[in-house]
Short mmCIF file of C-alpha atoms in Angstrom, two decimals:
data_model
loop_
_atom_site.label_atom_id
_atom_site.label_comp_id
_atom_site.label_asym_id
_atom_site.label_seq_id
_atom_site.Cartn_x
_atom_site.Cartn_y
_atom_site.Cartn_z
CA UNK A 1 -156.74 -41.94 73.77
CA UNK A 2 -159.13 -45.12 72.85
CA UNK A 3 -160.67 -45.63 76.85
CA UNK A 4 -160.23 -48.89 77.02
CA UNK A 5 -157.07 -50.64 75.39
CA UNK A 6 -156.47 -54.33 74.53
CA UNK A 7 -154.38 -55.89 72.72
CA UNK A 8 -156.02 -58.70 70.02
CA UNK A 9 -153.54 -60.71 69.89
CA UNK A 10 -153.49 -63.65 68.95
CA UNK A 11 -152.43 -65.10 71.44
CA UNK A 12 -151.82 -69.27 70.91
CA UNK A 13 -150.85 -71.39 73.61
CA UNK A 14 -150.60 -74.71 75.07
CA UNK A 15 -151.98 -76.65 77.10
CA UNK A 16 -152.05 -76.61 80.24
CA UNK A 17 -150.61 -73.62 80.40
CA UNK A 18 -151.25 -69.84 82.57
CA UNK A 19 -152.57 -67.59 80.16
CA UNK A 20 -152.55 -63.30 81.22
CA UNK A 21 -155.10 -61.34 78.93
CA UNK A 22 -154.54 -57.28 80.02
CA UNK A 23 -157.15 -54.38 79.27
CA UNK A 24 -155.40 -50.51 80.62
CA UNK A 25 -158.14 -47.89 80.81
CA UNK A 26 -158.10 -43.81 80.70
CA UNK A 27 -161.22 -42.90 82.63
CA UNK A 28 -160.85 -42.16 86.12
CA UNK A 29 -164.67 -42.75 86.52
CA UNK A 30 -164.87 -46.36 86.20
CA UNK A 31 -165.83 -48.89 88.54
CA UNK A 32 -166.88 -52.01 87.33
CA UNK A 33 -165.11 -54.34 85.06
CA UNK A 34 -166.18 -57.66 83.58
CA UNK A 35 -164.65 -60.11 81.64
CA UNK A 36 -166.52 -61.46 78.50
CA UNK A 37 -166.14 -64.30 76.22
CA UNK A 38 -166.88 -64.78 73.19
CA UNK A 39 -166.96 -68.19 71.28
CA UNK A 40 -167.21 -68.13 67.70
CA UNK A 41 -170.92 -67.08 66.03
CA UNK A 42 -171.75 -66.45 69.47
CA UNK A 43 -172.42 -63.74 71.97
CA UNK A 44 -170.70 -62.85 74.75
CA UNK A 45 -170.99 -64.90 77.93
CA UNK A 46 -170.42 -62.96 81.15
CA UNK A 47 -167.25 -64.48 83.18
CA UNK A 48 -166.50 -62.80 85.66
CA UNK A 49 -167.58 -58.84 87.36
CA UNK A 50 -165.94 -57.13 90.22
CA UNK A 51 -166.19 -53.65 90.72
CA UNK A 52 -162.65 -53.05 93.31
CA UNK A 53 -159.32 -52.92 93.40
CA UNK A 54 -157.79 -56.62 94.44
CA UNK A 55 -158.09 -60.37 92.98
CA UNK A 56 -161.38 -62.30 92.30
CA UNK A 57 -160.90 -65.56 91.74
CA UNK A 58 -163.93 -68.04 90.12
CA UNK A 59 -162.47 -71.68 89.64
CA UNK A 60 -159.80 -71.60 86.67
CA UNK A 61 -160.21 -67.68 86.33
CA UNK A 62 -158.93 -64.39 88.55
CA UNK A 63 -159.72 -61.12 87.81
CA UNK A 64 -157.24 -58.49 89.32
CA UNK A 65 -158.58 -54.88 89.39
CA UNK A 66 -155.27 -51.74 89.42
CA UNK A 67 -157.50 -48.98 89.80
CA UNK A 68 -153.13 -46.26 90.49
CA UNK A 69 -152.18 -47.84 87.51
CA UNK A 70 -155.64 -47.86 85.60
CA UNK A 71 -154.17 -51.68 84.90
CA UNK A 72 -157.00 -55.02 84.99
CA UNK A 73 -156.01 -58.89 84.06
CA UNK A 74 -158.05 -62.02 84.03
CA UNK A 75 -155.79 -65.16 84.61
CA UNK A 76 -156.85 -68.32 83.34
CA UNK A 77 -154.99 -71.33 84.98
CA UNK A 78 -154.83 -74.78 83.29
CA UNK A 79 -155.78 -73.68 80.44
CA UNK A 80 -158.02 -75.96 78.16
CA UNK A 81 -158.92 -76.33 74.13
CA UNK A 82 -162.74 -74.81 75.60
CA UNK A 83 -161.18 -71.97 76.73
CA UNK A 84 -160.45 -71.33 72.85
CA UNK A 85 -161.84 -67.78 72.05
CA UNK A 86 -162.18 -64.10 71.95
CA UNK A 87 -161.88 -62.21 75.39
CA UNK A 88 -163.27 -58.75 75.67
CA UNK A 89 -163.09 -56.46 78.44
CA UNK A 90 -166.00 -54.44 79.18
CA UNK A 91 -166.10 -51.71 81.64
CA UNK A 92 -169.14 -49.39 83.30
CA UNK A 93 -168.85 -45.95 85.05
CA UNK A 94 -169.79 -42.27 84.90
CA UNK A 95 -171.51 -42.84 81.54
CA UNK A 96 -174.32 -45.36 82.50
CA UNK A 97 -173.59 -47.81 79.60
CA UNK A 98 -170.74 -50.37 79.07
CA UNK A 99 -167.17 -49.19 77.38
CA UNK A 100 -165.92 -52.70 75.82
CA UNK A 101 -162.02 -53.64 75.22
CA UNK A 102 -161.67 -54.63 70.98
CA UNK A 103 -161.17 -58.42 72.44
CA UNK A 104 -158.22 -60.30 72.84
CA UNK A 105 -158.24 -63.93 70.11
CA UNK A 106 -156.60 -67.14 72.07
CA UNK A 107 -155.94 -70.07 71.53
CA UNK A 108 -155.19 -72.86 73.56
CA UNK A 109 -153.13 -75.75 71.32
CA UNK A 110 -153.94 -79.88 72.91
CA UNK B 1 -185.10 -69.17 82.38
CA UNK B 2 -184.65 -68.54 78.81
CA UNK B 3 -181.77 -66.74 77.41
CA UNK B 4 -181.94 -63.15 75.52
CA UNK B 5 -183.19 -64.32 71.71
CA UNK B 6 -182.64 -62.71 68.49
CA UNK B 7 -184.53 -62.76 65.27
CA UNK B 8 -183.24 -63.41 62.32
CA UNK B 9 -179.82 -64.87 62.88
CA UNK B 10 -178.73 -63.56 59.44
CA UNK B 11 -179.70 -61.30 56.80
CA UNK B 12 -178.73 -60.27 53.44
CA UNK B 13 -179.84 -56.68 52.41
CA UNK B 14 -178.94 -55.04 49.49
CA UNK B 15 -177.67 -50.85 49.55
CA UNK B 16 -180.43 -48.40 50.08
CA UNK B 17 -183.06 -50.58 52.23
CA UNK B 18 -184.30 -51.01 55.54
CA UNK B 19 -183.59 -53.75 58.08
CA UNK B 20 -185.42 -53.85 61.31
CA UNK B 21 -184.13 -56.74 64.12
CA UNK B 22 -185.72 -58.33 67.07
CA UNK B 23 -184.49 -58.73 70.63
CA UNK B 24 -186.00 -60.68 73.40
CA UNK B 25 -184.95 -60.46 76.48
CA UNK B 26 -184.59 -62.60 79.25
CA UNK B 27 -187.65 -63.12 81.44
CA UNK B 28 -188.14 -60.05 83.89
CA UNK B 29 -185.59 -57.97 82.21
CA UNK B 30 -186.65 -54.47 81.25
CA UNK B 31 -183.72 -53.36 80.29
CA UNK B 32 -181.87 -53.82 76.75
CA UNK B 33 -178.82 -52.63 74.85
CA UNK B 34 -178.24 -52.84 71.24
CA UNK B 35 -174.95 -53.15 69.95
CA UNK B 36 -172.79 -52.90 66.70
CA UNK B 37 -169.63 -55.76 66.54
CA UNK B 38 -166.95 -55.44 63.49
CA UNK B 39 -163.62 -56.33 63.28
CA UNK B 40 -162.22 -53.05 62.84
CA UNK B 41 -164.17 -51.20 65.52
CA UNK B 42 -165.54 -54.33 68.29
CA UNK B 43 -168.49 -54.12 70.09
CA UNK B 44 -170.13 -50.57 70.50
CA UNK B 45 -172.77 -49.22 71.67
CA UNK B 46 -175.85 -48.48 69.91
CA UNK B 47 -178.45 -47.77 72.65
CA UNK B 48 -180.01 -48.68 75.53
CA UNK B 49 -183.89 -49.14 76.58
CA UNK B 50 -185.67 -49.53 79.86
CA UNK B 51 -189.15 -49.50 80.61
CA UNK B 52 -189.61 -48.42 76.77
CA UNK B 53 -187.76 -45.33 77.16
CA UNK B 54 -184.40 -44.66 75.16
CA UNK B 55 -182.00 -43.98 78.23
CA UNK B 56 -178.84 -43.61 76.73
CA UNK B 57 -177.49 -43.20 72.93
CA UNK B 58 -174.12 -44.18 71.47
CA UNK B 59 -172.68 -42.55 68.70
CA UNK B 60 -174.56 -43.65 65.56
CA UNK B 61 -176.37 -41.54 63.09
CA UNK B 62 -179.85 -41.27 63.29
CA UNK B 63 -180.45 -44.06 60.63
CA UNK B 64 -180.42 -46.25 64.05
CA UNK B 65 -183.15 -46.06 65.64
CA UNK B 66 -184.63 -48.42 68.52
CA UNK B 67 -188.08 -49.28 70.34
CA UNK B 68 -189.15 -51.01 72.92
CA UNK B 69 -192.27 -52.59 73.57
CA UNK B 70 -194.47 -53.23 76.91
CA UNK B 71 -192.93 -56.81 77.35
CA UNK B 72 -189.63 -55.70 77.02
CA UNK B 73 -188.95 -56.81 73.71
CA UNK B 74 -187.18 -54.31 71.38
CA UNK B 75 -186.57 -53.85 68.21
CA UNK B 76 -183.88 -51.75 66.25
CA UNK B 77 -184.24 -50.61 62.49
CA UNK B 78 -181.75 -49.25 60.57
CA UNK B 79 -182.77 -47.61 57.37
CA UNK B 80 -180.93 -46.63 54.39
CA UNK B 81 -178.11 -48.96 54.29
CA UNK B 82 -174.94 -48.56 54.25
CA UNK B 83 -172.31 -51.28 53.37
CA UNK B 84 -170.30 -50.12 56.43
CA UNK B 85 -173.17 -50.89 58.22
CA UNK B 86 -172.28 -55.13 57.59
CA UNK B 87 -171.87 -56.44 61.44
CA UNK B 88 -172.97 -58.77 64.09
CA UNK B 89 -175.78 -56.73 65.68
CA UNK B 90 -175.49 -57.88 69.35
CA UNK B 91 -178.81 -57.60 72.30
CA UNK B 92 -178.53 -57.97 75.65
CA UNK B 93 -180.24 -57.35 78.53
CA UNK B 94 -180.04 -56.38 82.16
CA UNK B 95 -182.01 -56.58 85.04
CA UNK B 96 -181.42 -52.73 85.58
CA UNK B 97 -180.71 -49.25 83.83
CA UNK B 98 -177.55 -48.30 83.40
CA UNK B 99 -174.41 -51.49 82.76
CA UNK B 100 -174.34 -54.10 85.15
CA UNK B 101 -174.41 -57.54 84.41
CA UNK B 102 -175.70 -57.83 80.80
CA UNK B 103 -177.31 -61.12 79.15
CA UNK B 104 -176.21 -61.24 75.34
CA UNK B 105 -178.20 -62.77 72.52
CA UNK B 106 -176.23 -64.82 69.45
CA UNK B 107 -176.50 -61.82 67.51
CA UNK B 108 -177.50 -60.96 63.91
CA UNK B 109 -175.47 -61.63 61.14
CA UNK B 110 -176.18 -58.44 58.46
CA UNK B 111 -174.43 -58.23 55.39
CA UNK B 112 -175.06 -55.46 53.14
CA UNK B 113 -174.29 -55.83 49.44
#
């Protein structure tokens, strides 16, 4: 079983839709959870960083962590074509290194 | 602040050759981590350097090595290149050792023929 599982998609939604991206993990030592966005031919950029169960909101983005279920989500409200990118979840804990999901490719159609 | 820079951006090599990639972290950041990104395996951790010392290492063969200089700039070397080494190599800098908020460079795309 991989430490971090992420559905690769691809996911295609119309502009304005609510997008839900998810990751599951198996390592109970993970304490810090991140979401990165990666545009084509660019490096990943950090979107959200959280370390506790519950929700964290930043503009149109909400990160949700459920440690009891080992499940994290990223919600994007009012999605825009500029949100089209690959979204990577990442986790840290125990080994002092980030472990990434494989990424979900999102396309938002105008 | 200037972001993380990587050189070169693109590289074509043949099997058996070696390659050196360079990374300049954000000013003030002492941690540099290297990752390999491929469509099949995703982002995989290679190693982390902090204050010129390798602090952590992923599951890659010894052909992959690195170093960090006193100004925190880092280089990664791959010797005896194989076709499977074709990938996007990313470096990320952080103000602290061992993960945390990492800021990525644009990557070096390596093609091995």
